Backbone as numpy.savetxt, mean C-alpha at the origin, in Angstrom:
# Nx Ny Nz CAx CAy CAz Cx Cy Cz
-0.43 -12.82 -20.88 0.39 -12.81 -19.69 -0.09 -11.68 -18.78
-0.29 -12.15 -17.52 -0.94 -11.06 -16.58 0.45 -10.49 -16.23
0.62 -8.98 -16.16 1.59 -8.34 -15.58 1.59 -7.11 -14.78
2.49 -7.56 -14.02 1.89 -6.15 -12.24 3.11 -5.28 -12.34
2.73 -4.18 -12.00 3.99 -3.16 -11.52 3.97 -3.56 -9.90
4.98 -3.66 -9.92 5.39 -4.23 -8.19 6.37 -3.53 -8.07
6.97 -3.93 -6.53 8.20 -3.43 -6.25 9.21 -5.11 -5.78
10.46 -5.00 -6.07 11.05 -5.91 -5.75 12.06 -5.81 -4.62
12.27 -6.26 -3.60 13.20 -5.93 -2.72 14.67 -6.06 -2.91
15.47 -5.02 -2.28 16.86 -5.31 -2.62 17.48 -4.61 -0.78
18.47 -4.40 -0.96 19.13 -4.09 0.11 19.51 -5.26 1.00
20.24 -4.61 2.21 20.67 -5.79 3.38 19.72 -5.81 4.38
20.07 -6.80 5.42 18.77 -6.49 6.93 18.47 -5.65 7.15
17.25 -5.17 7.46 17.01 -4.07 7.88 17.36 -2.73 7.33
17.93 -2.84 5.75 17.92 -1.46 5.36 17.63 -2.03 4.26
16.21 -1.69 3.84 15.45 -1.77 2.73 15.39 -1.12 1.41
15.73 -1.68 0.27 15.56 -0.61 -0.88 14.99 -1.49 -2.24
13.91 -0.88 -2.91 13.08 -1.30 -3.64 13.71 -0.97 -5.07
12.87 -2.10 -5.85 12.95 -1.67 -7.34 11.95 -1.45 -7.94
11.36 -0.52 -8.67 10.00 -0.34 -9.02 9.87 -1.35 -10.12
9.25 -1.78 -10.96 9.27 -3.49 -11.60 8.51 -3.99 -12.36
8.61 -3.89 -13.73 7.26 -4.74 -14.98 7.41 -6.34 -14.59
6.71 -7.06 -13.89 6.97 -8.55 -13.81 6.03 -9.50 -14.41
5.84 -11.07 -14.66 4.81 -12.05 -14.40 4.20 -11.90 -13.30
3.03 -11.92 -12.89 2.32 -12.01 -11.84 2.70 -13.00 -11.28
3.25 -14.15 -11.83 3.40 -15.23 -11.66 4.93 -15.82 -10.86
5.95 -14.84 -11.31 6.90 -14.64 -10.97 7.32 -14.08 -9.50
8.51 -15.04 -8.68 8.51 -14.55 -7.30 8.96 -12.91 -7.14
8.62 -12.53 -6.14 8.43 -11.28 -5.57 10.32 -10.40 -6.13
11.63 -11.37 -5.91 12.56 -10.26 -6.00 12.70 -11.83 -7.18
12.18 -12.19 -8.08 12.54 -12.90 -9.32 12.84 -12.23 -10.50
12.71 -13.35 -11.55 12.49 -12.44 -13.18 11.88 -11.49 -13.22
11.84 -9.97 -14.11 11.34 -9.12 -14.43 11.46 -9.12 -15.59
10.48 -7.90 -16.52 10.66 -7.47 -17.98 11.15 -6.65 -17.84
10.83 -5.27 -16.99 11.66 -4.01 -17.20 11.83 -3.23 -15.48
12.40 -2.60 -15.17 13.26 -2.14 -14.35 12.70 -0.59 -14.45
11.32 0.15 -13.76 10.74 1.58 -13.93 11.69 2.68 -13.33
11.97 1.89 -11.98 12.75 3.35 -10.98 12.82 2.93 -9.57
13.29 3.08 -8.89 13.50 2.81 -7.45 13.04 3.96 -6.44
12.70 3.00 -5.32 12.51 3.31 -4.03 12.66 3.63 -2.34
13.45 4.39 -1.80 13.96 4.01 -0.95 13.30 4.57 0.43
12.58 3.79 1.08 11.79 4.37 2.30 12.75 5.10 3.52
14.21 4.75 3.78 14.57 5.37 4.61 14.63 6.81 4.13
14.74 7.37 3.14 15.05 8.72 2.94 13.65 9.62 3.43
14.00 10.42 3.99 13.28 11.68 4.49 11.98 11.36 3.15
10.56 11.97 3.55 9.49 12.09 2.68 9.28 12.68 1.69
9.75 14.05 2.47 10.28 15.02 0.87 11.42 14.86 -0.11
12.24 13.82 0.50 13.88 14.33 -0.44 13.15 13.46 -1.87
13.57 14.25 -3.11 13.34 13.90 -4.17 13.81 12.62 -4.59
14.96 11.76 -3.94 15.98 10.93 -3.99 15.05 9.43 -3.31
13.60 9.74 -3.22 13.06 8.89 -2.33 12.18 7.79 -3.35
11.82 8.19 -4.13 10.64 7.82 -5.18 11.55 8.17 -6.77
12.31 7.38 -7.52 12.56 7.97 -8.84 11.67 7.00 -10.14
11.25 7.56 -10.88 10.08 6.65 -11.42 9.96 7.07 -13.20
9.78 6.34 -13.98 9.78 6.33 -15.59 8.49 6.75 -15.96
8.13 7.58 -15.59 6.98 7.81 -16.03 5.94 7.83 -17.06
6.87 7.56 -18.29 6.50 7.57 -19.43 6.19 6.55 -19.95
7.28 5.37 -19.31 7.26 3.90 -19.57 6.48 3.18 -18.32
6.01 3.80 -17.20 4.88 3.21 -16.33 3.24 3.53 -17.14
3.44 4.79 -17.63 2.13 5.25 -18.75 1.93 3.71 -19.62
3.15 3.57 -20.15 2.92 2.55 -21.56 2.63 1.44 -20.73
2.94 0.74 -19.61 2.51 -0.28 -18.96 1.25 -0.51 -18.54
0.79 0.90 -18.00 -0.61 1.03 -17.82 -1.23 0.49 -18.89
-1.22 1.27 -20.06 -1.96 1.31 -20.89 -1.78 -0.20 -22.06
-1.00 -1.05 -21.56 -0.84 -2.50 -22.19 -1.14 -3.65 -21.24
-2.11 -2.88 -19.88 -3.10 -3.66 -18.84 -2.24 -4.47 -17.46
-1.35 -3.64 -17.41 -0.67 -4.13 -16.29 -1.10 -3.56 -15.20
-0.91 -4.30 -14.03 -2.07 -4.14 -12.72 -0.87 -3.66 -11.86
-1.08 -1.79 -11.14 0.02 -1.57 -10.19 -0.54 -2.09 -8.69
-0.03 -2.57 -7.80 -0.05 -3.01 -6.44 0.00 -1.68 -5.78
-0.54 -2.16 -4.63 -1.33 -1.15 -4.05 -0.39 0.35 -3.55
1.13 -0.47 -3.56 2.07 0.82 -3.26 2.29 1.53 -3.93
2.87 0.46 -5.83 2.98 1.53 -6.53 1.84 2.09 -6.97
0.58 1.90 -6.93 -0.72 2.51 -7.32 -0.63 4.03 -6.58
-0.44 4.43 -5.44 -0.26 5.61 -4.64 0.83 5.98 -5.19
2.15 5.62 -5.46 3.19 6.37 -6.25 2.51 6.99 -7.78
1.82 6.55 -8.20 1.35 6.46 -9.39 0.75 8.19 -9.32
-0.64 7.60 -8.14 -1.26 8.55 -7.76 -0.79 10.28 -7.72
0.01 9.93 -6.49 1.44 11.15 -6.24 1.72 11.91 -7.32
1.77 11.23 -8.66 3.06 11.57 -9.69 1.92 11.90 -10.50
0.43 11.83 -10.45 -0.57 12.44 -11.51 -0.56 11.41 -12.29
0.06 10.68 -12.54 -0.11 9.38 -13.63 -2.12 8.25 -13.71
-2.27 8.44 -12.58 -3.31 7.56 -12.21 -4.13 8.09 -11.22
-5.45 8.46 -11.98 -6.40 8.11 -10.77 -6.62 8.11 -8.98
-6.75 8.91 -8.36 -7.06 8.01 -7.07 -7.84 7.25 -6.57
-7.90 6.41 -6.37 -8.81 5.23 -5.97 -9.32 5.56 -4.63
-10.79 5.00 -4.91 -10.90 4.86 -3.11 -10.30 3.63 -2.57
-10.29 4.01 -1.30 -9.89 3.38 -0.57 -10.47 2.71 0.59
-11.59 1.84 0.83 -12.39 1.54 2.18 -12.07 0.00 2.85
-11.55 0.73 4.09 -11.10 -0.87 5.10 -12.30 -0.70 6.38
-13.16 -0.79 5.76 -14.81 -0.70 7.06 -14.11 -1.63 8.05
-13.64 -2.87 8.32 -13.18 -3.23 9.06 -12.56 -3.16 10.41
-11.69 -1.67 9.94 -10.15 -1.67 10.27 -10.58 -0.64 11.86
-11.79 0.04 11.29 -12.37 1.55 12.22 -12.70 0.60 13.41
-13.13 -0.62 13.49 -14.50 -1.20 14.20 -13.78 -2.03 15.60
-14.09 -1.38 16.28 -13.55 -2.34 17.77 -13.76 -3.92 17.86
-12.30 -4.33 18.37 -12.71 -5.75 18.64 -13.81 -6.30 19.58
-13.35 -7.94 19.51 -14.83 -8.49 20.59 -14.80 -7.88 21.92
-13.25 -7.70 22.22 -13.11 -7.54 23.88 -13.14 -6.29 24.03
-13.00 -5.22 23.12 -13.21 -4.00 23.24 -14.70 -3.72 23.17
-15.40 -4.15 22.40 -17.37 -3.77 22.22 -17.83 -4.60 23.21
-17.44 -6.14 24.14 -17.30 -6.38 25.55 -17.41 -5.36 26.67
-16.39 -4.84 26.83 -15.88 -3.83 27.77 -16.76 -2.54 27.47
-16.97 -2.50 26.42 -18.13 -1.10 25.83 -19.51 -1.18 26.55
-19.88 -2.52 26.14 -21.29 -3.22 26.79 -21.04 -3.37 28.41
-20.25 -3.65 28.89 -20.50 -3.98 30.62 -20.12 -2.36 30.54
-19.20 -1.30 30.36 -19.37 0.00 31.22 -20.93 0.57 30.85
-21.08 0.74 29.81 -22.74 0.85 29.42 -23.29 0.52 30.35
-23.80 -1.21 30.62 -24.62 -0.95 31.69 -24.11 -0.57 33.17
-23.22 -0.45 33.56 -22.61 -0.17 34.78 -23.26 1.25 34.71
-23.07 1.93 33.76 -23.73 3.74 33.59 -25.33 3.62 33.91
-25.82 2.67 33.60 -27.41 2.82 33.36 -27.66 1.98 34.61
-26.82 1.52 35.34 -27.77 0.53 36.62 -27.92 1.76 37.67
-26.83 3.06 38.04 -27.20 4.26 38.86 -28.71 4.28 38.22
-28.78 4.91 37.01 -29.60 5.81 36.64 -31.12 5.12 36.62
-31.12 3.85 36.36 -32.32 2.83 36.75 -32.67 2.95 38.34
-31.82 2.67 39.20 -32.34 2.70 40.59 -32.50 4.24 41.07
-32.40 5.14 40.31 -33.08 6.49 41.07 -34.29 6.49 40.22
């Protein structure tokens, strides 16, 4: 059985609060779980301790029985010394669109047609 540490959503509209989460990979996003790690709550301030509470001992044993954390809780993980930091590369993400490297190319030559006719 493939199994992910995820987070599961809970709360009302617009006020969001997570469950940290041993699940089936297979299983929908706020579905069945096996175990219940610690919760999450993004509105709280960054520092308040009350923001991130996490099992650390029993996310260890998950690790180590090949369960795959998602990319959020992987950085919680991180945070807490439990795991590794991973790199991280979105080469993509840096790189101007078409209409932006467009607009790059016509001011370019607009710069170089002065400097050609002197």
């Amino acid at each position: 059985m493939a199994t992910k540490i995820r987070l599961a959503r809970g709360g009302s509209k617009k006020r969001p609060h997570y469950a940290i989460v041993v699940s089936d990979s297979r299983m929908p996003r706020d579905g069945r779980f096996l175990e219940k790690l610690g919760t999450y709550n993004p509105l709280l301030a960054k520092d308040s301790e009350d923001r991130i509470k996490l099992d650390l001992d029993r996310a260890k044993h998950w690790l180590d029985h090949g369960a795959q954390p998602t990319d959020r809780v992987a950085r919680f993980l991180e945070a807490a010394g439990v795991r590794e930091k991973s790199t991280r590369a979105n080469l993509k993400k840096g790189e101007p669109g078409k209409k932006a490297t467009a607009r790059a190319a016509e001011k370019a030559a607009k710069a170089a047609a002065p400097a050609e006719a002197e």
